[in-house]
Amino acid sequence: MGGMAAESIVNLPVQMLSLVDRDGRQTPVRFRYEDEEHRIFQVKIVRILSREKISLAGVREIRVFCAAAFGERERLLELRYGVDSQRWRIFRSLS
């Protein structure tokens, strides 16, 4: 994944560019992340597969499953947005 093995991506904070509809629904479009060597990578989200609101132990999040383009390669990701913290992260890589 441009500097990181897919298996090593767990709870990685990202800078997200997202669109917000009039009803408040967020659609992630693109994000940036930093690898262990402090290199910055930009990733385009190709498709949103599903999204849902979840609450675990009182922590409210929006869970988004998507396909993202890492160069010529597409990967499936689970992204999470913390409603209270207002932060995006790659929760895990699914492929």
PDB file of N, CA, C and O in Angstrom, residues 7-81:
ATOM      1  N   GLU A   7      -1.397  -5.898   5.543  1.00  0.00           N
ATOM      2  CA  GLU A   7      -1.695  -6.517   6.834  1.00  0.00           C
ATOM      3  C   GLU A   7      -1.363  -5.601   7.995  1.00  0.00           C
ATOM      4  O   GLU A   7      -1.877  -5.758   9.079  1.00  0.00           O
ATOM      5  N   SER A   8      -0.466  -4.625   7.796  1.00  0.00           N
ATOM      6  CA  SER A   8      -0.032  -3.768   8.895  1.00  0.00           C
ATOM      7  C   SER A   8      -0.949  -2.578   9.132  1.00  0.00           C
ATOM      8  O   SER A   8      -0.735  -1.819  10.057  1.00  0.00           O
ATOM      9  N   ILE A   9      -1.944  -2.403   8.284  1.00  0.00           N
ATOM     10  CA  ILE A   9      -2.816  -1.243   8.454  1.00  0.00           C
ATOM     11  C   ILE A   9      -3.935  -1.582   9.414  1.00  0.00           C
ATOM     12  O   ILE A   9      -4.852  -2.329   9.096  1.00  0.00           O
ATOM     13  N   VAL A  10      -3.821  -1.045  10.611  1.00  0.00           N
ATOM     14  CA  VAL A  10      -4.828  -1.199  11.652  1.00  0.00           C
ATOM     15  C   VAL A  10      -4.886   0.118  12.415  1.00  0.00           C
ATOM     16  O   VAL A  10      -3.864   0.596  12.905  1.00  0.00           O
ATOM     17  N   ASN A  11      -6.059   0.711  12.469  1.00  0.00           N
ATOM     18  CA  ASN A  11      -6.270   1.973  13.193  1.00  0.00           C
ATOM     19  C   ASN A  11      -5.293   3.062  12.773  1.00  0.00           C
ATOM     20  O   ASN A  11      -4.716   3.750  13.608  1.00  0.00           O
ATOM     21  N   LEU A  12      -5.119   3.234  11.487  1.00  0.00           N
ATOM     22  CA  LEU A  12      -4.215   4.249  10.956  1.00  0.00           C
ATOM     23  C   LEU A  12      -4.972   5.558  10.740  1.00  0.00           C
ATOM     24  O   LEU A  12      -5.907   5.608   9.940  1.00  0.00           O
ATOM     25  N   PRO A  13      -4.623   6.637  11.451  1.00  0.00           N
ATOM     26  CA  PRO A  13      -5.301   7.917  11.243  1.00  0.00           C
ATOM     27  C   PRO A  13      -5.007   8.462   9.850  1.00  0.00           C
ATOM     28  O   PRO A  13      -3.891   8.311   9.344  1.00  0.00           O
ATOM     29  N   VAL A  14      -6.015   9.073   9.238  1.00  0.00           N
ATOM     30  CA  VAL A  14      -5.857   9.633   7.899  1.00  0.00           C
ATOM     31  C   VAL A  14      -6.453  11.030   7.842  1.00  0.00           C
ATOM     32  O   VAL A  14      -7.306  11.390   8.652  1.00  0.00           O
ATOM     33  N   GLN A  15      -5.974  11.818   6.889  1.00  0.00           N
ATOM     34  CA  GLN A  15      -6.579  13.105   6.569  1.00  0.00           C
ATOM     35  C   GLN A  15      -7.569  12.825   5.453  1.00  0.00           C
ATOM     36  O   GLN A  15      -7.179  12.368   4.379  1.00  0.00           O
ATOM     37  N   MET A  16      -8.857  13.090   5.708  1.00  0.00           N
ATOM     38  CA  MET A  16      -9.910  12.704   4.768  1.00  0.00           C
ATOM     39  C   MET A  16     -10.509  13.924   4.085  1.00  0.00           C
ATOM     40  O   MET A  16     -10.748  14.954   4.721  1.00  0.00           O
ATOM     41  N   LEU A  17     -10.753  13.782   2.795  1.00  0.00           N
ATOM     42  CA  LEU A  17     -11.552  14.741   2.040  1.00  0.00           C
ATOM     43  C   LEU A  17     -12.880  14.042   1.815  1.00  0.00           C
ATOM     44  O   LEU A  17     -12.926  12.965   1.211  1.00  0.00           O
ATOM     45  N   SER A  18     -13.962  14.625   2.341  1.00  0.00           N
ATOM     46  CA  SER A  18     -15.274  13.994   2.188  1.00  0.00           C
ATOM     47  C   SER A  18     -16.304  15.042   1.801  1.00  0.00           C
ATOM     48  O   SER A  18     -16.130  16.233   2.056  1.00  0.00           O
ATOM     49  N   LEU A  19     -17.365  14.569   1.177  1.00  0.00           N
ATOM     50  CA  LEU A  19     -18.490  15.417   0.817  1.00  0.00           C
ATOM     51  C   LEU A  19     -19.595  15.170   1.829  1.00  0.00           C
ATOM     52  O   LEU A  19     -19.801  14.032   2.261  1.00  0.00           O
ATOM     53  N   VAL A  20     -20.325  16.229   2.169  1.00  0.00           N
ATOM     54  CA  VAL A  20     -21.430  16.103   3.110  1.00  0.00           C
ATOM     55  C   VAL A  20     -22.708  16.539   2.417  1.00  0.00           C
ATOM     56  O   VAL A  20     -22.796  17.660   1.909  1.00  0.00           O
ATOM     57  N   ASP A  21     -23.679  15.621   2.371  1.00  0.00           N
ATOM     58  CA  ASP A  21     -24.973  15.933   1.774  1.00  0.00           C
ATOM     59  C   ASP A  21     -25.758  16.888   2.665  1.00  0.00           C
ATOM     60  O   ASP A  21     -25.404  17.095   3.834  1.00  0.00           O
ATOM     61  N   ARG A  22     -26.846  17.406   2.140  1.00  0.00           N
ATOM     62  CA  ARG A  22     -27.689  18.316   2.928  1.00  0.00           C
ATOM     63  C   ARG A  22     -28.253  17.644   4.159  1.00  0.00           C
ATOM     64  O   ARG A  22     -28.524  18.300   5.162  1.00  0.00           O
ATOM     65  N   ASP A  23     -28.415  16.329   4.114  1.00  0.00           N
ATOM     66  CA  ASP A  23     -28.945  15.604   5.270  1.00  0.00           C
ATOM     67  C   ASP A  23     -27.856  15.208   6.269  1.00  0.00           C
ATOM     68  O   ASP A  23     -28.120  14.550   7.262  1.00  0.00           O
ATOM     69  N   GLY A  24     -26.595  15.581   5.994  1.00  0.00           N
ATOM     70  CA  GLY A  24     -25.492  15.314   6.908  1.00  0.00           C
ATOM     71  C   GLY A  24     -24.732  14.035   6.632  1.00  0.00           C
ATOM     72  O   GLY A  24     -23.754  13.730   7.311  1.00  0.00           O
ATOM     73  N   ARG A  25     -25.135  13.275   5.634  1.00  0.00           N
ATOM     74  CA  ARG A  25     -24.445  12.021   5.305  1.00  0.00           C
ATOM     75  C   ARG A  25     -23.100  12.312   4.649  1.00  0.00           C
ATOM     76  O   ARG A  25     -23.021  13.065   3.688  1.00  0.00           O
ATOM     77  N   GLN A  26     -22.041  11.717   5.202  1.00  0.00           N
ATOM     78  CA  GLN A  26     -20.689  11.925   4.690  1.00  0.00           C
ATOM     79  C   GLN A  26     -20.330  10.873   3.650  1.00  0.00           C
ATOM     80  O   GLN A  26     -20.623   9.695   3.833  1.00  0.00           O
ATOM     81  N   THR A  27     -19.668  11.327   2.595  1.00  0.00           N
ATOM     82  CA  THR A  27     -19.162  10.425   1.573  1.00  0.00           C
ATOM     83  C   THR A  27     -17.669  10.687   1.414  1.00  0.00           C
ATOM     84  O   THR A  27     -17.274  11.732   0.902  1.00  0.00           O
ATOM     85  N   PRO A  28     -16.818   9.777   1.890  1.00  0.00           N
ATOM     86  CA  PRO A  28     -15.377   9.960   1.723  1.00  0.00           C
ATOM     87  C   PRO A  28     -14.999   9.880   0.248  1.00  0.00           C
ATOM     88  O   PRO A  28     -15.522   9.051  -0.495  1.00  0.00           O
ATOM     89  N   VAL A  29     -14.082  10.763  -0.180  1.00  0.00           N
ATOM     90  CA  VAL A  29     -13.680  10.858  -1.579  1.00  0.00           C
ATOM     91  C   VAL A  29     -12.210  10.492  -1.760  1.00  0.00           C
ATOM     92  O   VAL A  29     -11.853   9.763  -2.673  1.00  0.00           O
ATOM     93  N   ARG A  30     -11.362  10.988  -0.874  1.00  0.00           N
ATOM     94  CA  ARG A  30      -9.920  10.801  -0.989  1.00  0.00           C
ATOM     95  C   ARG A  30      -9.303  11.003   0.391  1.00  0.00           C
ATOM     96  O   ARG A  30      -9.821  11.751   1.201  1.00  0.00           O
ATOM     97  N   PHE A  31      -8.165  10.339   0.633  1.00  0.00           N
ATOM     98  CA  PHE A  31      -7.475  10.553   1.903  1.00  0.00           C
ATOM     99  C   PHE A  31      -5.975  10.516   1.715  1.00  0.00           C
ATOM    100  O   PHE A  31      -5.462  10.068   0.696  1.00  0.00           O
ATOM    101  N   ARG A  32      -5.270  11.036   2.737  1.00  0.00           N
ATOM    102  CA  ARG A  32      -3.811  11.011   2.793  1.00  0.00           C
ATOM    103  C   ARG A  32      -3.400  10.298   4.061  1.00  0.00           C
ATOM    104  O   ARG A  32      -4.064  10.412   5.087  1.00  0.00           O
ATOM    105  N   TYR A  33      -2.293   9.574   3.976  1.00  0.00           N
ATOM    106  CA  TYR A  33      -1.744   8.948   5.175  1.00  0.00           C
ATOM    107  C   TYR A  33      -0.224   9.011   5.117  1.00  0.00           C
ATOM    108  O   TYR A  33       0.369   9.241   4.068  1.00  0.00           O
ATOM    109  N   GLU A  34       0.385   8.810   6.270  1.00  0.00           N
ATOM    110  CA  GLU A  34       1.838   8.857   6.403  1.00  0.00           C
ATOM    111  C   GLU A  34       2.333   7.475   6.796  1.00  0.00           C
ATOM    112  O   GLU A  34       1.785   6.841   7.696  1.00  0.00           O
ATOM    113  N   ASP A  35       3.394   6.982   6.119  1.00  0.00           N
ATOM    114  CA  ASP A  35       3.941   5.667   6.461  1.00  0.00           C
ATOM    115  C   ASP A  35       5.018   5.798   7.542  1.00  0.00           C
ATOM    116  O   ASP A  35       5.265   6.894   8.058  1.00  0.00           O
ATOM    117  N   GLU A  36       5.642   4.668   7.866  1.00  0.00           N
ATOM    118  CA  GLU A  36       6.646   4.643   8.941  1.00  0.00           C
ATOM    119  C   GLU A  36       7.856   5.513   8.634  1.00  0.00           C
ATOM    120  O   GLU A  36       8.551   5.958   9.537  1.00  0.00           O
ATOM    121  N   GLU A  37       8.111   5.747   7.358  1.00  0.00           N
ATOM    122  CA  GLU A  37       9.255   6.561   6.948  1.00  0.00           C
ATOM    123  C   GLU A  37       8.860   8.009   6.695  1.00  0.00           C
ATOM    124  O   GLU A  37       9.600   8.764   6.070  1.00  0.00           O
ATOM    125  N   HIS A  38       7.668   8.382   7.156  1.00  0.00           N
ATOM    126  CA  HIS A  38       7.135   9.751   7.082  1.00  0.00           C
ATOM    127  C   HIS A  38       6.897  10.235   5.654  1.00  0.00           C
ATOM    128  O   HIS A  38       6.922  11.427   5.389  1.00  0.00           O
ATOM    129  N   ARG A  39       6.656   9.287   4.749  1.00  0.00           N
ATOM    130  CA  ARG A  39       6.255   9.649   3.398  1.00  0.00           C
ATOM    131  C   ARG A  39       4.738   9.792   3.372  1.00  0.00           C
ATOM    132  O   ARG A  39       4.035   9.034   4.043  1.00  0.00           O
ATOM    133  N   ILE A  40       4.249  10.754   2.596  1.00  0.00           N
ATOM    134  CA  ILE A  40       2.814  11.013   2.488  1.00  0.00           C
ATOM    135  C   ILE A  40       2.289  10.383   1.203  1.00  0.00           C
ATOM    136  O   ILE A  40       2.880  10.555   0.133  1.00  0.00           O
ATOM    137  N   PHE A  41       1.173   9.669   1.303  1.00  0.00           N
ATOM    138  CA  PHE A  41       0.525   9.031   0.163  1.00  0.00           C
ATOM    139  C   PHE A  41      -0.919   9.502   0.052  1.00  0.00           C
ATOM    140  O   PHE A  41      -1.601   9.650   1.075  1.00  0.00           O
ATOM    141  N   GLN A  42      -1.371   9.755  -1.170  1.00  0.00           N
ATOM    142  CA  GLN A  42      -2.758  10.116  -1.428  1.00  0.00           C
ATOM    143  C   GLN A  42      -3.464   8.934  -2.060  1.00  0.00           C
ATOM    144  O   GLN A  42      -2.905   8.281  -2.943  1.00  0.00           O
ATOM    145  N   VAL A  43      -4.688   8.694  -1.620  1.00  0.00           N
ATOM    146  CA  VAL A  43      -5.451   7.542  -2.080  1.00  0.00           C
ATOM    147  C   VAL A  43      -6.856   7.995  -2.459  1.00  0.00           C
ATOM    148  O   VAL A  43      -7.519   8.692  -1.686  1.00  0.00           O
ATOM    149  N   LYS A  44      -7.299   7.580  -3.644  1.00  0.00           N
ATOM    150  CA  LYS A  44      -8.646   7.911  -4.109  1.00  0.00           C
ATOM    151  C   LYS A  44      -9.597   6.768  -3.773  1.00  0.00           C
ATOM    152  O   LYS A  44      -9.269   5.597  -3.986  1.00  0.00           O
ATOM    153  N   ILE A  45     -10.763   7.108  -3.256  1.00  0.00           N
ATOM    154  CA  ILE A  45     -11.789   6.111  -2.987  1.00  0.00           C
ATOM    155  C   ILE A  45     -12.582   5.909  -4.271  1.00  0.00           C
ATOM    156  O   ILE A  45     -13.135   6.856  -4.823  1.00  0.00           O
ATOM    157  N   VAL A  46     -12.595   4.683  -4.752  1.00  0.00           N
ATOM    158  CA  VAL A  46     -13.201   4.352  -6.031  1.00  0.00           C
ATOM    159  C   VAL A  46     -14.700   4.104  -5.886  1.00  0.00           C
ATOM    160  O   VAL A  46     -15.501   4.593  -6.683  1.00  0.00           O
ATOM    161  N   ARG A  47     -15.084   3.332  -4.858  1.00  0.00           N
ATOM    162  CA  ARG A  47     -16.496   2.988  -4.631  1.00  0.00           C
ATOM    163  C   ARG A  47     -16.778   2.846  -3.148  1.00  0.00           C
ATOM    164  O   ARG A  47     -15.960   2.316  -2.411  1.00  0.00           O
ATOM    165  N   ILE A  48     -17.967   3.268  -2.766  1.00  0.00           N
ATOM    166  CA  ILE A  48     -18.475   3.000  -1.423  1.00  0.00           C
ATOM    167  C   ILE A  48     -19.325   1.739  -1.532  1.00  0.00           C
ATOM    168  O   ILE A  48     -20.275   1.690  -2.314  1.00  0.00           O
ATOM    169  N   LEU A  49     -18.990   0.720  -0.761  1.00  0.00           N
ATOM    170  CA  LEU A  49     -19.726  -0.542  -0.808  1.00  0.00           C
ATOM    171  C   LEU A  49     -20.868  -0.565   0.197  1.00  0.00           C
ATOM    172  O   LEU A  49     -21.940  -1.094  -0.092  1.00  0.00           O
ATOM    173  N   SER A  50     -20.635  -0.015   1.376  1.00  0.00           N
ATOM    174  CA  SER A  50     -21.692   0.085   2.390  1.00  0.00           C
ATOM    175  C   SER A  50     -21.267   1.078   3.457  1.00  0.00           C
ATOM    176  O   SER A  50     -20.089   1.402   3.589  1.00  0.00           O
ATOM    177  N   ARG A  51     -22.252   1.555   4.201  1.00  0.00           N
ATOM    178  CA  ARG A  51     -21.975   2.443   5.333  1.00  0.00           C
ATOM    179  C   ARG A  51     -23.082   2.262   6.359  1.00  0.00           C
ATOM    180  O   ARG A  51     -24.217   1.974   6.006  1.00  0.00           O
ATOM    181  N   GLU A  52     -22.695   2.424   7.625  1.00  0.00           N
ATOM    182  CA  GLU A  52     -23.673   2.297   8.696  1.00  0.00           C
ATOM    183  C   GLU A  52     -23.175   3.021   9.936  1.00  0.00           C
ATOM    184  O   GLU A  52     -21.971   3.194  10.133  1.00  0.00           O
ATOM    185  N   LYS A  53     -24.118   3.426  10.764  1.00  0.00           N
ATOM    186  CA  LYS A  53     -23.786   4.018  12.059  1.00  0.00           C
ATOM    187  C   LYS A  53     -23.695   2.885  13.062  1.00  0.00           C
ATOM    188  O   LYS A  53     -24.547   1.993  13.082  1.00  0.00           O
ATOM    189  N   ILE A  54     -22.648   2.923  13.893  1.00  0.00           N
ATOM    190  CA  ILE A  54     -22.479   1.905  14.928  1.00  0.00           C
ATOM    191  C   ILE A  54     -22.168   2.599  16.245  1.00  0.00           C
ATOM    192  O   ILE A  54     -21.720   3.747  16.267  1.00  0.00           O
ATOM    193  N   SER A  55     -22.412   1.887  17.326  1.00  0.00           N
ATOM    194  CA  SER A  55     -22.076   2.383  18.656  1.00  0.00           C
ATOM    195  C   SER A  55     -21.583   1.207  19.477  1.00  0.00           C
ATOM    196  O   SER A  55     -22.332   0.267  19.731  1.00  0.00           O
ATOM    197  N   LEU A  56     -20.312   1.253  19.853  1.00  0.00           N
ATOM    198  CA  LEU A  56     -19.711   0.197  20.653  1.00  0.00           C
ATOM    199  C   LEU A  56     -19.175   0.805  21.941  1.00  0.00           C
ATOM    200  O   LEU A  56     -18.361   1.722  21.891  1.00  0.00           O
ATOM    201  N   ALA A  57     -19.662   0.321  23.070  1.00  0.00           N
ATOM    202  CA  ALA A  57     -19.246   0.823  24.387  1.00  0.00           C
ATOM    203  C   ALA A  57     -19.420   2.339  24.475  1.00  0.00           C
ATOM    204  O   ALA A  57     -18.581   3.036  25.041  1.00  0.00           O
ATOM    205  N   GLY A  58     -20.473   2.851  23.867  1.00  0.00           N
ATOM    206  CA  GLY A  58     -20.760   4.282  23.925  1.00  0.00           C
ATOM    207  C   GLY A  58     -19.996   5.131  22.933  1.00  0.00           C
ATOM    208  O   GLY A  58     -20.170   6.346  22.893  1.00  0.00           O
ATOM    209  N   VAL A  59     -19.124   4.521  22.130  1.00  0.00           N
ATOM    210  CA  VAL A  59     -18.359   5.254  21.118  1.00  0.00           C
ATOM    211  C   VAL A  59     -19.138   5.200  19.806  1.00  0.00           C
ATOM    212  O   VAL A  59     -19.328   4.124  19.235  1.00  0.00           O
ATOM    213  N   ARG A  60     -19.604   6.355  19.353  1.00  0.00           N
ATOM    214  CA  ARG A  60     -20.394   6.434  18.126  1.00  0.00           C
ATOM    215  C   ARG A  60     -19.470   6.607  16.927  1.00  0.00           C
ATOM    216  O   ARG A  60     -18.600   7.473  16.934  1.00  0.00           O
ATOM    217  N   GLU A  61     -19.668   5.746  15.925  1.00  0.00           N
ATOM    218  CA  GLU A  61     -18.839   5.800  14.726  1.00  0.00           C
ATOM    219  C   GLU A  61     -19.692   5.552  13.489  1.00  0.00           C
ATOM    220  O   GLU A  61     -20.780   4.973  13.572  1.00  0.00           O
ATOM    221  N   ILE A  62     -19.160   5.982  12.360  1.00  0.00           N
ATOM    222  CA  ILE A  62     -19.717   5.638  11.066  1.00  0.00           C
ATOM    223  C   ILE A  62     -18.717   4.688  10.427  1.00  0.00           C
ATOM    224  O   ILE A  62     -17.532   5.013  10.308  1.00  0.00           O
ATOM    225  N   ARG A  63     -19.193   3.506  10.049  1.00  0.00           N
ATOM    226  CA  ARG A  63     -18.335   2.490   9.445  1.00  0.00           C
ATOM    227  C   ARG A  63     -18.605   2.483   7.942  1.00  0.00           C
ATOM    228  O   ARG A  63     -19.749   2.376   7.515  1.00  0.00           O
ATOM    229  N   VAL A  64     -17.531   2.600   7.164  1.00  0.00           N
ATOM    230  CA  VAL A  64     -17.642   2.652   5.704  1.00  0.00           C
ATOM    231  C   VAL A  64     -16.748   1.569   5.113  1.00  0.00           C
ATOM    232  O   VAL A  64     -15.556   1.528   5.408  1.00  0.00           O
ATOM    233  N   PHE A  65     -17.348   0.698   4.310  1.00  0.00           N
ATOM    234  CA  PHE A  65     -16.576  -0.272   3.544  1.00  0.00           C
ATOM    235  C   PHE A  65     -16.444   0.293   2.141  1.00  0.00           C
ATOM    236  O   PHE A  65     -17.435   0.726   1.543  1.00  0.00           O
ATOM    237  N   CYS A  66     -15.209   0.312   1.618  1.00  0.00           N
ATOM    238  CA  CYS A  66     -14.987   0.933   0.311  1.00  0.00           C
ATOM    239  C   CYS A  66     -13.864   0.239  -0.440  1.00  0.00           C
ATOM    240  O   CYS A  66     -13.093  -0.532   0.129  1.00  0.00           O
ATOM    241  N   ALA A  67     -13.797   0.544  -1.738  1.00  0.00           N
ATOM    242  CA  ALA A  67     -12.678   0.143  -2.578  1.00  0.00           C
ATOM    243  C   ALA A  67     -11.853   1.390  -2.831  1.00  0.00           C
ATOM    244  O   ALA A  67     -12.409   2.451  -3.160  1.00  0.00           O
ATOM    245  N   ALA A  68     -10.545   1.295  -2.640  1.00  0.00           N
ATOM    246  CA  ALA A  68      -9.656   2.444  -2.794  1.00  0.00           C
ATOM    247  C   ALA A  68      -8.525   2.090  -3.747  1.00  0.00           C
ATOM    248  O   ALA A  68      -8.056   0.946  -3.772  1.00  0.00           O
ATOM    249  N   ALA A  69      -8.092   3.083  -4.535  1.00  0.00           N
ATOM    250  CA  ALA A  69      -7.034   2.876  -5.528  1.00  0.00           C
ATOM    251  C   ALA A  69      -5.686   3.264  -4.937  1.00  0.00           C
ATOM    252  O   ALA A  69      -5.459   4.427  -4.591  1.00  0.00           O
ATOM    253  N   PHE A  70      -4.808   2.281  -4.816  1.00  0.00           N
ATOM    254  CA  PHE A  70      -3.431   2.494  -4.377  1.00  0.00           C
ATOM    255  C   PHE A  70      -2.565   2.300  -5.609  1.00  0.00           C
ATOM    256  O   PHE A  70      -2.162   1.177  -5.911  1.00  0.00           O
ATOM    257  N   GLY A  71      -2.358   3.380  -6.357  1.00  0.00           N
ATOM    258  CA  GLY A  71      -1.672   3.281  -7.638  1.00  0.00           C
ATOM    259  C   GLY A  71      -2.563   2.519  -8.611  1.00  0.00           C
ATOM    260  O   GLY A  71      -3.717   2.852  -8.796  1.00  0.00           O
ATOM    261  N   GLU A  72      -2.023   1.453  -9.192  1.00  0.00           N
ATOM    262  CA  GLU A  72      -2.779   0.627 -10.136  1.00  0.00           C
ATOM    263  C   GLU A  72      -3.600  -0.461  -9.436  1.00  0.00           C
ATOM    264  O   GLU A  72      -4.381  -1.147 -10.064  1.00  0.00           O
ATOM    265  N   ARG A  73      -3.415  -0.588  -8.144  1.00  0.00           N
ATOM    266  CA  ARG A  73      -4.044  -1.673  -7.391  1.00  0.00           C
ATOM    267  C   ARG A  73      -5.228  -1.170  -6.573  1.00  0.00           C
ATOM    268  O   ARG A  73      -5.177  -0.098  -5.984  1.00  0.00           O
ATOM    269  N   GLU A  74      -6.293  -1.961  -6.524  1.00  0.00           N
ATOM    270  CA  GLU A  74      -7.472  -1.613  -5.732  1.00  0.00           C
ATOM    271  C   GLU A  74      -7.502  -2.482  -4.478  1.00  0.00           C
ATOM    272  O   GLU A  74      -7.228  -3.673  -4.540  1.00  0.00           O
ATOM    273  N   ARG A  75      -7.817  -1.865  -3.353  1.00  0.00           N
ATOM    274  CA  ARG A  75      -7.905  -2.595  -2.083  1.00  0.00           C
ATOM    275  C   ARG A  75      -9.241  -2.293  -1.421  1.00  0.00           C
ATOM    276  O   ARG A  75      -9.772  -1.200  -1.555  1.00  0.00           O
ATOM    277  N   LEU A  76      -9.740  -3.283  -0.677  1.00  0.00           N
ATOM    278  CA  LEU A  76     -10.949  -3.082   0.112  1.00  0.00           C
ATOM    279  C   LEU A  76     -10.543  -2.655   1.513  1.00  0.00           C
ATOM    280  O   LEU A  76      -9.667  -3.257   2.128  1.00  0.00           O
ATOM    281  N   LEU A  77     -11.191  -1.600   2.005  1.00  0.00           N
ATOM    282  CA  LEU A  77     -10.872  -1.046   3.318  1.00  0.00           C
ATOM    283  C   LEU A  77     -12.124  -0.885   4.166  1.00  0.00           C
ATOM    284  O   LEU A  77     -13.214  -0.668   3.632  1.00  0.00           O
ATOM    285  N   GLU A  78     -11.935  -0.962   5.465  1.00  0.00           N
ATOM    286  CA  GLU A  78     -12.966  -0.544   6.403  1.00  0.00           C
ATOM    287  C   GLU A  78     -12.478   0.757   7.028  1.00  0.00           C
ATOM    288  O   GLU A  78     -11.452   0.784   7.716  1.00  0.00           O
ATOM    289  N   LEU A  79     -13.186   1.838   6.737  1.00  0.00           N
ATOM    290  CA  LEU A  79     -12.884   3.146   7.306  1.00  0.00           C
ATOM    291  C   LEU A  79     -13.848   3.403   8.449  1.00  0.00           C
ATOM    292  O   LEU A  79     -14.992   2.939   8.419  1.00  0.00           O
ATOM    293  N   ARG A  80     -13.404   4.161   9.431  1.00  0.00           N
ATOM    294  CA  ARG A  80     -14.300   4.557  10.523  1.00  0.00           C
ATOM    295  C   ARG A  80     -14.128   6.045  10.815  1.00  0.00           C
ATOM    296  O   ARG A  80     -13.017   6.564  10.823  1.00  0.00           O
ATOM    297  N   TYR A  81     -15.267   6.678  11.050  1.00  0.00           N
ATOM    298  CA  TYR A  81     -15.297   8.095  11.420  1.00  0.00           C
ATOM    299  C   TYR A  81     -15.852   8.188  12.829  1.00  0.00           C
ATOM    300  O   TYR A  81     -16.973   7.737  13.107  1.00  0.00           O
TER     301      TYR A  81
END
